[in-house]
Coordinates of C-alpha atoms in Angstrom, one line a residue:
Chain A
M1 CA 51.7 40.9 174.5
S2 CA 53.8 37.9 175.4
V3 CA 54.0 34.2 173.9
Y4 CA 52.9 33.0 176.9
K5 CA 50.8 35.1 178.8
H6 CA 49.1 36.0 175.5
D7 CA 47.9 39.3 176.3
Y8 CA 48.4 42.4 174.0
R9 CA 51.0 45.3 175.0
A10 CA 51.2 48.4 173.2
Y11 CA 54.4 49.1 171.4
T12 CA 56.4 51.8 173.3
G13 CA 59.9 51.0 171.4
E14 CA 62.1 53.4 168.8
V15 CA 60.9 53.5 165.4
T16 CA 63.3 53.2 162.7
P17 CA 63.3 56.4 160.3
L18 CA 61.2 56.7 157.2
W19 CA 63.5 56.5 154.8
T20 CA 65.0 52.9 155.8
R21 CA 61.8 51.1 155.4
V22 CA 62.9 50.9 151.5
N23 CA 65.6 48.9 152.4
V24 CA 63.1 46.3 154.4
L25 CA 62.0 45.9 150.9
A26 CA 64.8 45.5 149.0
R27 CA 66.1 43.1 152.1
Y28 CA 63.0 41.0 151.4
A29 CA 63.1 40.9 147.6
F30 CA 66.5 40.1 147.4
S31 CA 65.8 37.0 149.6
E32 CA 62.8 36.2 147.9
A33 CA 64.9 36.4 144.7
W34 CA 67.7 34.4 145.8
S35 CA 65.9 31.5 148.2
S36 CA 65.2 30.1 144.5
K37 CA 67.7 27.2 143.4
I38 CA 67.3 28.3 139.9
T39 CA 68.3 32.0 140.7
V40 CA 71.8 30.5 142.3
T41 CA 72.2 28.4 139.7
L42 CA 71.5 30.9 137.0
F43 CA 73.8 33.2 139.0
T44 CA 76.9 30.5 138.7
L45 CA 76.5 30.1 135.5
S46 CA 76.8 33.7 134.3
L47 CA 79.8 33.7 136.2
A48 CA 81.0 30.9 134.7
P49 CA 82.1 33.2 130.9
I50 CA 84.3 35.5 133.9
I51 CA 86.3 32.5 134.7
V52 CA 87.1 32.1 130.8
F53 CA 88.0 35.6 130.2
L54 CA 90.2 35.7 133.3
I55 CA 92.0 32.8 131.7
L56 CA 92.1 34.3 128.5
I57 CA 93.6 37.6 130.2
Y58 CA 96.2 35.7 132.5
V59 CA 97.3 33.3 128.9
A60 CA 97.4 36.9 127.3
N61 CA 99.7 38.2 130.0
N62 CA 102.3 35.2 130.1
P63 CA 104.5 35.3 127.7
I64 CA 104.7 31.1 127.6
A65 CA 101.8 30.3 127.5
R66 CA 100.8 32.9 124.7
A67 CA 103.7 31.8 122.9
L68 CA 102.4 28.4 123.2
I69 CA 98.9 28.9 122.0
T70 CA 99.1 31.5 119.4
R71 CA 101.8 30.2 117.5
G72 CA 103.4 33.8 116.4
N73 CA 99.7 35.3 116.2
P74 CA 100.0 38.4 118.5
Q75 CA 96.5 39.4 117.4
A76 CA 94.8 36.4 119.0
F77 CA 95.2 37.5 122.3
A78 CA 95.1 41.2 122.7
I79 CA 93.1 42.6 125.6
D80 CA 91.7 45.8 124.6
A81 CA 88.3 47.4 124.0
K82 CA 87.0 44.7 121.7
F83 CA 88.0 41.9 124.3
F84 CA 86.1 44.0 126.8
L85 CA 83.0 44.4 124.5
K86 CA 82.9 40.8 124.2
V87 CA 82.8 40.9 127.8
I88 CA 80.5 43.1 128.5
E89 CA 77.9 41.9 125.7
M90 CA 78.0 37.9 126.9
Q91 CA 77.3 39.6 130.9
S92 CA 74.8 41.8 129.7
W93 CA 72.8 39.0 128.1
C94 CA 73.2 37.0 131.2
A95 CA 71.5 39.5 133.1
L96 CA 68.5 39.6 130.6
V97 CA 68.3 35.6 131.7
V98 CA 68.6 36.2 135.1
T99 CA 66.1 38.7 135.2
A100 CA 63.7 36.9 133.1
W101 CA 63.7 34.8 136.4
I102 CA 63.9 36.8 138.7
A103 CA 61.9 39.7 138.1
P104 CA 58.1 37.5 137.9
R105 CA 59.6 36.6 141.3
L106 CA 59.7 40.1 143.5
I107 CA 56.3 41.3 142.2
S108 CA 54.0 38.4 140.9
F109 CA 53.5 36.9 144.8
D110 CA 52.7 40.2 145.9
L111 CA 50.0 40.9 143.1
S112 CA 48.8 37.0 143.0
D113 CA 47.4 37.6 146.6
N114 CA 46.6 41.1 146.5
A115 CA 49.3 41.8 149.2
L116 CA 49.9 45.9 147.9
P117 CA 46.7 46.9 149.9
I118 CA 48.3 45.7 153.4
L119 CA 52.1 46.3 151.6
L120 CA 51.0 50.2 151.1
S121 CA 48.7 50.5 154.1
H122 CA 52.4 51.3 155.8
P123 CA 54.3 54.2 155.5
I124 CA 55.2 53.5 152.2
S125 CA 54.5 55.2 149.1
R126 CA 54.1 53.2 145.4
V127 CA 57.4 55.1 144.7
G128 CA 58.9 53.6 147.5
Y129 CA 57.8 49.8 147.1
I130 CA 59.0 50.1 143.4
S131 CA 62.4 51.1 144.4
G132 CA 62.7 48.3 147.2
K133 CA 62.2 45.9 144.0
F134 CA 64.6 47.9 142.1
I135 CA 67.0 48.1 144.4
A136 CA 67.1 44.3 144.9
L137 CA 66.7 43.3 140.9
F138 CA 69.6 46.0 140.3
S139 CA 71.8 45.1 142.9
S140 CA 71.7 41.3 141.4
L141 CA 72.6 42.1 138.2
S142 CA 75.5 44.3 139.3
A143 CA 76.7 41.0 140.8
I144 CA 76.7 39.4 137.5
T145 CA 77.4 42.6 135.1
W146 CA 79.5 45.7 136.0
F147 CA 81.4 44.5 139.0
P148 CA 82.7 41.3 137.5
C149 CA 83.6 43.2 134.5
L150 CA 85.3 45.8 136.5
L151 CA 87.3 43.0 138.2
L152 CA 88.3 41.7 134.9
F153 CA 89.5 45.0 133.9
A154 CA 91.5 45.5 136.9
Y155 CA 93.2 41.9 136.8
Q156 CA 94.1 42.8 133.0
G157 CA 95.8 46.1 134.6
Y158 CA 97.6 44.1 137.3
S159 CA 98.7 41.9 135.2
S160 CA 99.9 43.6 132.3
A161 CA 102.2 46.7 131.4
E162 CA 102.1 49.7 133.6
H163 CA 100.6 51.8 131.6
W164 CA 98.2 49.8 130.5
T165 CA 95.4 50.8 132.6
A166 CA 95.7 54.5 132.9
A167 CA 96.0 54.1 129.1
N168 CA 92.3 52.2 129.0
L169 CA 90.9 53.8 131.5
P170 CA 87.6 54.7 129.0
I171 CA 87.4 51.0 129.1
A172 CA 86.5 50.8 132.6
F173 CA 84.2 53.6 132.2
G174 CA 82.1 52.3 129.6
L175 CA 81.7 49.1 131.3
L176 CA 80.5 51.0 134.2
V177 CA 78.4 53.6 132.3
G178 CA 77.4 50.7 129.7
S179 CA 76.3 47.8 132.4
L180 CA 74.7 50.3 134.8
I181 CA 72.4 51.6 131.8
W182 CA 71.4 48.4 130.4
I183 CA 70.6 47.0 133.9
A184 CA 68.7 49.8 134.9
F185 CA 66.7 49.2 131.7
L186 CA 66.1 45.5 132.1
S187 CA 65.3 46.2 135.8
L188 CA 62.3 48.3 134.9
L189 CA 61.3 46.5 131.8
G190 CA 61.2 43.2 134.2
L191 CA 59.4 44.9 137.2
A192 CA 57.2 46.5 134.5
L193 CA 56.5 43.4 132.6
S194 CA 56.2 41.3 135.7
S195 CA 53.5 43.5 137.1
W196 CA 51.3 43.0 134.5
V197 CA 51.2 39.3 133.8
K198 CA 49.6 36.7 136.7
W199 CA 51.9 33.7 136.3
R200 CA 55.2 33.7 136.5
V201 CA 56.5 31.3 133.8
V202 CA 54.5 33.4 131.3
A203 CA 55.9 36.8 132.7
T204 CA 59.7 35.1 131.7
G205 CA 58.4 34.5 128.4
V206 CA 57.1 37.9 128.0
I207 CA 60.0 39.6 129.3
F208 CA 61.9 37.7 126.7
A209 CA 59.8 38.4 124.0
A210 CA 59.8 42.1 125.0
V211 CA 63.6 42.1 123.8
F212 CA 63.7 39.8 121.1
V213 CA 60.2 40.5 118.9
P214 CA 60.3 44.2 118.8
A215 CA 64.0 43.3 117.2
G216 CA 62.2 41.3 114.6
V217 CA 59.8 44.0 114.0
G218 CA 62.5 46.5 113.3
G219 CA 64.3 44.3 111.1
I220 CA 61.3 44.3 108.9
V221 CA 60.5 47.8 108.7
T222 CA 64.3 48.1 108.2
A223 CA 64.1 45.5 105.1
I224 CA 60.5 46.7 103.5
M225 CA 61.0 50.9 104.1
R226 CA 64.5 50.7 103.4
T227 CA 65.0 52.6 106.3
K228 CA 68.3 52.6 109.5
W229 CA 65.5 54.1 111.7
G230 CA 63.9 50.0 111.9
F231 CA 67.5 49.6 113.9
L232 CA 65.9 51.6 116.7
L233 CA 63.1 48.9 117.8
N234 CA 66.3 46.1 117.8
L235 CA 67.4 46.2 121.4
P236 CA 70.4 44.0 121.1
F237 CA 71.4 46.0 118.4
I238 CA 71.1 49.6 120.0
M239 CA 72.7 47.9 122.7
S240 CA 75.9 46.4 121.3
L241 CA 76.1 50.3 119.2
L242 CA 76.0 52.0 122.7
W243 CA 78.3 49.6 124.1
Q244 CA 81.1 50.1 121.1
R245 CA 80.8 53.9 122.0
L246 CA 81.1 53.8 125.3
L247 CA 84.0 51.2 125.1
G248 CA 85.6 52.8 122.0
A249 CA 85.4 49.7 120.2
P250 CA 85.6 50.1 115.7
E251 CA 82.1 49.9 115.2
F252 CA 80.5 47.1 113.2
M253 CA 78.3 49.1 111.2
R254 CA 78.6 51.4 107.9
S255 CA 79.2 55.0 108.8
G256 CA 76.0 55.6 106.8
Q257 CA 73.6 53.1 108.3
S258 CA 75.2 54.1 111.7
I259 CA 72.5 55.4 114.6
P260 CA 73.5 58.1 116.1
T261 CA 74.2 57.8 120.1
T262 CA 71.4 60.5 120.7
A263 CA 68.3 58.3 119.1
I264 CA 69.8 55.4 121.0
V265 CA 69.2 57.4 124.4
I266 CA 66.5 58.8 123.7
M267 CA 64.9 55.2 122.6
L268 CA 66.3 53.7 125.7
G269 CA 64.4 57.1 127.9
L270 CA 61.0 56.4 126.1
A271 CA 61.6 52.9 126.7
C272 CA 62.0 53.4 130.5
L273 CA 59.4 56.1 131.0
L274 CA 56.7 53.6 129.2
C275 CA 57.6 51.1 131.8
I276 CA 57.6 53.2 134.8
A277 CA 53.9 54.6 133.5
M278 CA 53.0 50.7 133.3
L279 CA 54.5 49.7 136.8
N280 CA 52.6 53.2 138.0
A281 CA 48.8 52.3 136.3
R282 CA 49.4 48.7 137.6
I283 CA 50.7 49.6 141.1
R284 CA 47.9 52.2 141.4
A285 CA 45.2 50.0 140.2
R286 CA 45.7 47.1 143.0
E287 CA 47.0 49.3 145.7
V288 CA 43.1 49.5 147.2
V289 CA 40.9 47.0 147.8
R290 CA 37.7 47.5 145.9
G291 CA 34.1 47.3 147.2
Chain B
M1 CA 39.9 66.5 168.8
G2 CA 38.5 63.2 167.6
I3 CA 40.1 60.2 167.0
V4 CA 39.1 60.9 163.2
D5 CA 37.5 64.5 162.3
L6 CA 35.8 64.4 158.9
D7 CA 35.7 68.2 157.6
G8 CA 33.4 68.7 154.6
L9 CA 35.3 65.6 153.2
E10 CA 34.5 65.1 149.1
V11 CA 36.0 62.4 147.3
R12 CA 35.4 61.5 143.8
L13 CA 36.4 58.3 142.1
G14 CA 36.2 57.8 138.1
G15 CA 34.3 61.2 138.4
R16 CA 31.6 60.3 140.5
T17 CA 30.8 61.3 144.1
V18 CA 31.4 58.7 146.7
L19 CA 31.7 60.7 149.6
A20 CA 29.5 64.0 149.6
G21 CA 30.9 66.5 152.0
I22 CA 30.7 64.6 155.6
T23 CA 31.3 66.3 158.5
G24 CA 31.6 64.6 162.1
E25 CA 34.0 63.9 164.7
L26 CA 34.7 60.2 165.8
Q27 CA 35.6 59.8 169.5
G28 CA 34.5 56.1 170.5
H29 CA 36.9 53.5 171.3
A30 CA 35.4 51.0 168.9
I31 CA 33.5 52.9 165.8
G32 CA 31.8 50.7 164.1
L33 CA 31.5 51.3 160.3
L34 CA 28.0 50.7 158.5
G35 CA 25.8 51.3 155.5
P36 CA 24.4 49.5 152.3
N37 CA 26.9 48.2 149.3
G38 CA 27.9 51.5 147.7
A39 CA 27.1 53.8 150.6
G40 CA 31.2 54.5 151.1
K41 CA 32.9 52.7 153.9
S42 CA 35.7 51.5 151.8
T43 CA 36.2 54.8 150.6
L44 CA 36.7 56.6 153.6
I45 CA 38.8 54.0 155.0
N46 CA 40.8 54.1 151.8
T47 CA 40.5 58.0 152.5
L48 CA 41.6 58.0 155.8
L49 CA 44.5 55.8 154.8
G50 CA 45.8 58.2 151.8
F51 CA 44.6 56.2 148.9
H52 CA 42.4 58.3 147.8
E53 CA 42.6 62.1 147.9
P54 CA 40.2 64.7 148.8
F55 CA 38.5 66.2 146.3
K56 CA 36.7 68.6 148.9
G57 CA 37.4 69.2 152.4
T58 CA 39.6 66.9 154.4
A59 CA 40.0 64.5 157.5
R60 CA 42.3 63.8 160.2
V61 CA 43.4 61.2 161.9
F62 CA 44.8 61.8 165.4
G63 CA 44.9 64.9 164.1
F64 CA 47.3 64.6 161.1
D65 CA 45.9 65.6 157.7
V66 CA 45.3 62.9 155.1
R67 CA 46.7 64.8 152.1
R68 CA 50.1 65.9 154.0
E69 CA 50.5 64.0 156.5
R70 CA 49.7 60.3 155.2
S71 CA 52.9 58.5 156.1
R72 CA 52.5 59.9 160.1
I73 CA 48.7 58.5 159.8
R74 CA 50.1 54.9 158.3
Q75 CA 52.6 54.8 161.1
Q76 CA 49.4 55.3 163.6
I77 CA 47.6 52.9 161.7
G78 CA 47.2 48.9 161.7
Y79 CA 44.5 48.1 158.5
M80 CA 43.3 44.6 158.3
P81 CA 41.5 45.1 154.6
E82 CA 38.4 42.8 153.6
N83 CA 39.9 40.5 150.9
D84 CA 42.6 38.2 151.0
S85 CA 45.8 39.6 151.3
F86 CA 48.8 38.6 152.0
I87 CA 51.9 36.7 150.6
G88 CA 51.1 33.4 150.1
N89 CA 54.5 31.9 149.5
M90 CA 55.8 33.3 152.9
S91 CA 55.4 31.7 156.1
G92 CA 53.0 33.1 158.7
V93 CA 56.0 34.5 161.0
K94 CA 58.0 35.7 158.2
F95 CA 55.0 37.7 156.9
V96 CA 53.8 39.2 160.0
R97 CA 57.8 40.7 160.8
Y98 CA 57.8 41.8 157.0
M99 CA 55.0 43.9 158.1
A100 CA 56.0 44.8 161.5
E101 CA 59.6 46.1 159.9
L102 CA 57.4 47.9 157.3
A103 CA 55.7 49.8 160.3
G104 CA 59.0 50.8 161.5
L105 CA 60.0 48.0 163.7
P106 CA 63.8 47.5 164.4
Q107 CA 64.5 43.4 163.2
E108 CA 64.6 41.8 166.2
V109 CA 61.8 43.5 167.7
A110 CA 59.9 43.1 165.0
L111 CA 60.7 39.1 164.8
E112 CA 59.8 38.7 168.5
R113 CA 56.3 41.0 168.3
A114 CA 55.6 38.8 165.2
H115 CA 55.9 35.8 167.2
E116 CA 53.5 37.5 170.1
A117 CA 50.8 39.0 167.6
L118 CA 50.7 35.3 166.0
F119 CA 49.9 33.5 169.4
Y120 CA 47.4 36.4 170.6
V121 CA 45.3 36.0 167.8
G122 CA 46.0 32.2 167.9
L123 CA 47.6 31.1 165.0
G124 CA 51.2 30.5 167.3
E125 CA 50.8 26.4 166.3
V126 CA 50.7 27.2 162.2
R127 CA 53.4 30.4 162.3
Y128 CA 55.8 28.3 160.4
R129 CA 53.4 27.4 157.6
K130 CA 53.2 28.8 154.2
I131 CA 50.0 31.2 154.4
S132 CA 48.5 29.7 151.2
T133 CA 47.9 26.5 153.2
Y134 CA 46.1 28.3 155.7
S135 CA 42.2 28.0 156.0
L136 CA 40.0 31.2 155.6
G137 CA 40.1 31.5 158.6
M138 CA 43.5 31.7 159.4
K139 CA 43.7 33.9 156.7
Q140 CA 41.6 36.5 158.2
L141 CA 43.6 36.0 161.5
I142 CA 47.1 36.8 160.3
K143 CA 45.6 39.8 158.7
L144 CA 44.9 40.8 162.4
A145 CA 48.1 39.7 163.2
Q146 CA 50.1 41.8 160.9
A147 CA 47.8 44.8 161.9
L148 CA 48.6 44.4 165.4
A149 CA 52.1 43.2 165.4
H150 CA 53.6 47.1 165.4
G151 CA 51.5 48.5 167.9
P152 CA 48.9 50.9 166.4
R153 CA 46.8 53.8 168.0
L154 CA 44.0 52.4 165.5
L155 CA 43.5 49.3 163.9
I156 CA 41.0 49.7 161.0
L157 CA 38.9 46.3 160.4
D158 CA 37.3 45.9 157.2
E159 CA 34.6 43.3 157.0
P160 CA 36.5 41.3 159.8
T161 CA 34.4 38.4 159.9
N162 CA 33.7 37.8 156.3
G163 CA 33.3 34.7 155.5
L164 CA 34.4 32.9 158.1
D165 CA 32.0 29.9 160.0
P166 CA 30.6 30.6 163.2
M167 CA 33.2 28.8 165.3
A168 CA 35.9 31.2 163.7
R169 CA 33.5 34.0 163.9
Q170 CA 32.7 33.8 167.5
R171 CA 36.8 34.0 167.8
M172 CA 37.5 37.0 165.7
I173 CA 35.0 38.7 167.7
Q174 CA 36.4 38.0 170.8
V175 CA 39.7 38.7 170.0
I176 CA 38.4 41.8 169.1
K177 CA 36.8 42.3 172.1
E178 CA 39.9 41.7 174.0
I179 CA 41.7 44.7 172.1
R180 CA 39.0 47.0 173.1
K181 CA 39.0 46.1 176.5
E182 CA 43.5 46.5 176.3
G183 CA 42.3 49.7 176.0
S184 CA 45.6 51.1 174.3
I185 CA 44.2 50.6 170.8
R186 CA 41.1 52.3 169.0
L187 CA 39.2 50.7 166.6
L188 CA 37.8 51.2 163.6
I189 CA 35.4 48.4 162.4
S190 CA 33.7 48.2 158.6
S191 CA 30.9 45.4 158.4
H192 CA 27.9 44.5 156.6
L193 CA 26.7 42.5 159.9
L194 CA 25.0 44.6 162.9
R195 CA 25.5 42.1 165.0
D196 CA 29.2 41.9 164.8
I197 CA 29.0 45.8 165.2
D198 CA 26.6 45.6 168.0
E199 CA 29.1 42.8 169.7
T200 CA 32.0 45.1 169.6
C201 CA 31.2 49.0 169.1
D202 CA 30.4 51.9 170.9
E203 CA 30.1 54.1 168.7
V204 CA 28.3 53.7 165.0
L205 CA 28.6 56.0 161.9
I206 CA 26.2 55.5 159.1
L207 CA 26.7 56.0 155.9
K208 CA 24.2 56.0 153.1
G209 CA 24.9 57.3 149.8
G210 CA 27.7 59.1 150.5
R211 CA 26.1 60.9 153.7
I212 CA 26.3 60.4 157.0
A213 CA 22.7 58.9 157.9
A214 CA 23.7 58.6 161.4
L215 CA 26.4 59.0 164.0
S216 CA 25.7 57.7 167.2
N217 CA 26.7 56.4 170.6
I218 CA 25.4 52.8 170.7
E219 CA 24.9 52.9 174.4
Q220 CA 23.2 56.1 174.9
E221 CA 20.9 55.2 172.0
R222 CA 19.8 52.0 173.8
N223 CA 19.5 54.2 176.9
S224 CA 17.0 56.9 175.4
H225 CA 14.5 54.3 175.4
R226 CA 14.9 52.3 177.8
N227 CA 11.9 53.3 179.9
F228 CA 9.4 52.1 176.9
I229 CA 7.7 49.3 178.7
E230 CA 5.1 46.6 177.0
L231 CA 2.6 45.0 179.5
E232 CA 0.3 42.3 179.5
T233 CA -2.4 41.6 182.3
V234 CA -5.2 40.3 183.7
G235 CA -7.8 41.7 186.1
A236 CA -8.4 45.4 186.7
T237 CA -6.4 46.9 183.9
E238 CA -8.3 50.6 183.9
Q239 CA -7.4 50.8 188.0
F240 CA -4.2 49.4 187.1
T241 CA -3.9 52.5 184.6
A242 CA -5.0 55.0 186.5
R243 CA -2.8 54.0 189.3
I244 CA 0.4 54.4 187.3
R245 CA -0.6 57.3 185.6
A246 CA -0.9 59.0 188.7
L247 CA 2.9 58.0 189.4
G248 CA 3.4 59.9 186.4
C249 CA 3.9 57.4 183.0
E250 CA 2.7 58.1 180.1
C251 CA 0.4 55.3 179.2
A252 CA -2.0 53.5 176.8
A253 CA -4.4 50.4 177.9
Y254 CA -5.3 48.4 174.5
P255 CA -7.9 45.3 174.6
G256 CA -6.6 42.0 176.2
G257 CA -5.1 43.8 179.3
R258 CA -2.4 45.1 177.2
I259 CA -0.8 48.4 178.5
K260 CA 2.4 50.6 176.7
L261 CA 4.3 52.6 179.0
V262 CA 7.0 54.8 179.4
M263 CA 8.1 55.3 182.8
P264 CA 9.9 58.3 184.5
D265 CA 13.3 57.7 185.6
K266 CA 12.3 58.1 189.5
I267 CA 10.3 55.0 188.7
A268 CA 11.2 51.5 188.6
A269 CA 9.8 48.2 187.3
R270 CA 9.3 47.0 190.9
D271 CA 6.8 49.7 191.8
L272 CA 4.4 48.5 188.8
Y273 CA 4.4 44.9 191.1
V274 CA 3.5 46.7 193.9
I275 CA 0.8 48.4 192.5
A276 CA -0.4 45.5 190.5
S277 CA -0.2 43.7 193.7
E278 CA -2.3 45.6 195.9
L279 CA -5.4 45.7 192.7
G280 CA -5.1 42.1 192.2
V281 CA -3.8 42.4 188.9
Q282 CA -2.1 39.9 187.2
I283 CA 1.1 40.7 185.4
R284 CA 1.4 37.7 182.9
R285 CA 4.5 39.4 180.7
M286 CA 6.5 42.6 181.2
N287 CA 8.5 43.6 178.0
Q288 CA 11.1 46.2 178.3
R289 CA 12.2 47.4 175.0
R290 CA 15.3 48.3 174.1
D291 CA 16.2 50.3 171.0
S292 CA 18.5 47.3 169.2
L293 CA 21.4 48.6 166.6
E294 CA 19.0 47.3 164.1
D295 CA 16.5 49.7 164.9
I296 CA 19.2 52.7 164.9
F297 CA 20.2 51.2 161.5
L298 CA 16.4 51.1 159.8
R299 CA 15.7 54.5 161.3
A300 CA 19.0 56.2 159.5
M301 CA 17.9 54.2 156.4
D302 CA 14.4 55.6 156.6
S303 CA 15.2 59.1 156.9
E304 CA 16.4 61.6 154.2
I305 CA 19.9 62.7 154.1
G306 CA 19.4 62.8 157.5
R307 CA 21.7 64.2 159.9
P308 CA 22.8 68.0 160.4
E309 CA 26.1 70.1 159.2
H310 CA 28.1 68.8 162.0
V311 CA 27.7 65.6 163.9
S312 CA 29.8 64.6 167.2
V313 CA 28.9 62.1 169.8

């Protein structure tokens, strides 16, 4: 085959290993996600809080600036687990916004034009397809969650006294694990819901609804049934609890009303399984041309 | 070993048997897949691609088992689905490159071959346009381009001329013929249109109710009736008939000078003209009848579950 001769020639060259095909999917998904100016804008805005936190760390570690601003209140600029809890919370909700925008772009285009029969007729499985999309979304969210959080931690470690980093390593661990759990869940949720909603704008709304509507329902259940277990449906609440425990920050709930970590993990696990089942059902249904 | 070997292949979808234990060996260079709606054509294609798991039996493509070696089969296949199937938001060249990379071509090679494939099918000028802006004919061609770009050994075309206007259809048929002529790619073409299969294929597999109704080499099937001739004569018809019989032809005379005969291979049509000339008989019409694909298809549809346990051409 050649452009000027218009003849066909068979391909006899090297073929890439099978496992690299997931990377191809991830690369094209990544490119699709970032081809939108809105994605770039959202990403930039998501990093704005990091700048603010960076300045706060600078101020906290600069005696002159601290003296000028805090006016003798040393607790005002304490860089501790509570501070990093605010960081992770802020970045995690930014990640939700970014997910609501990016996830529908990764799946809806394939589904709206019925591209799955062609995509999956290549040496790639359903799991490979989902993995490719997952990697693209997960890596995009990583850039606004655990990565800048750990950079802030590193900067604080660099700016403060030597023993600070060693004494606060659990905070770094909490930032990493807490962010990874959240963005893995968000990626699955975003992909699963996007695969079931044809229109991208609606899919964006559905992703927000999936986080906040059950929270409302959980609140009602808690109030009516007078039980703490209704909070399990409140995703923002249980995630905050989880982050607090991972970072070692003081809990805001009274001990009697607190939810055990095991219950939170089981709840998140079940939600992830539900998302995987939804994805599997949808992709399976759309992978062949019915005729 | 054929290109596709079917060994008691039974496929059930939703508890319903769609392919009922079909056995056969497809060996042709371009194989047509015919059958009425619901005969199991698409199911067979999807099973070969590994989308459906065989309930019983198996199928092999180039010797690779559809159950165990799905990836290796898909590596060898280029698939053009029946319905719209593309990513409308992508440009033609990006889409074909994407598919070629998924098939295992390195990035640079995939880009090069994407350009070549698009020129080859006649979409060179519009390769940077978004696919969503393409006409129906162009969309069919871009599906063909992506199926070709990675240089498959077997090209599966599901209703390639579906919805095309006569010009676009002609263009598609022409491209398919060129691919067949080039020789490195085997073709499996599913179509409702007998004409498409007739023009492009040398072997046909006819499915009916999930079973093989016929599997035949089209050219051989045609040639098996090549000596059946209808004549319309004026003059000494009886003498003429007697002379032809003496030559070894089976023949029957009808009123109005009409004669039907089956000629042995050693006798040519010219011999008939010579006898007619000697007897002063005018041959007004000579109709050398060949079996069309339509005849083959109708015969297959008429027959009961048709074929024996194992069929091959």
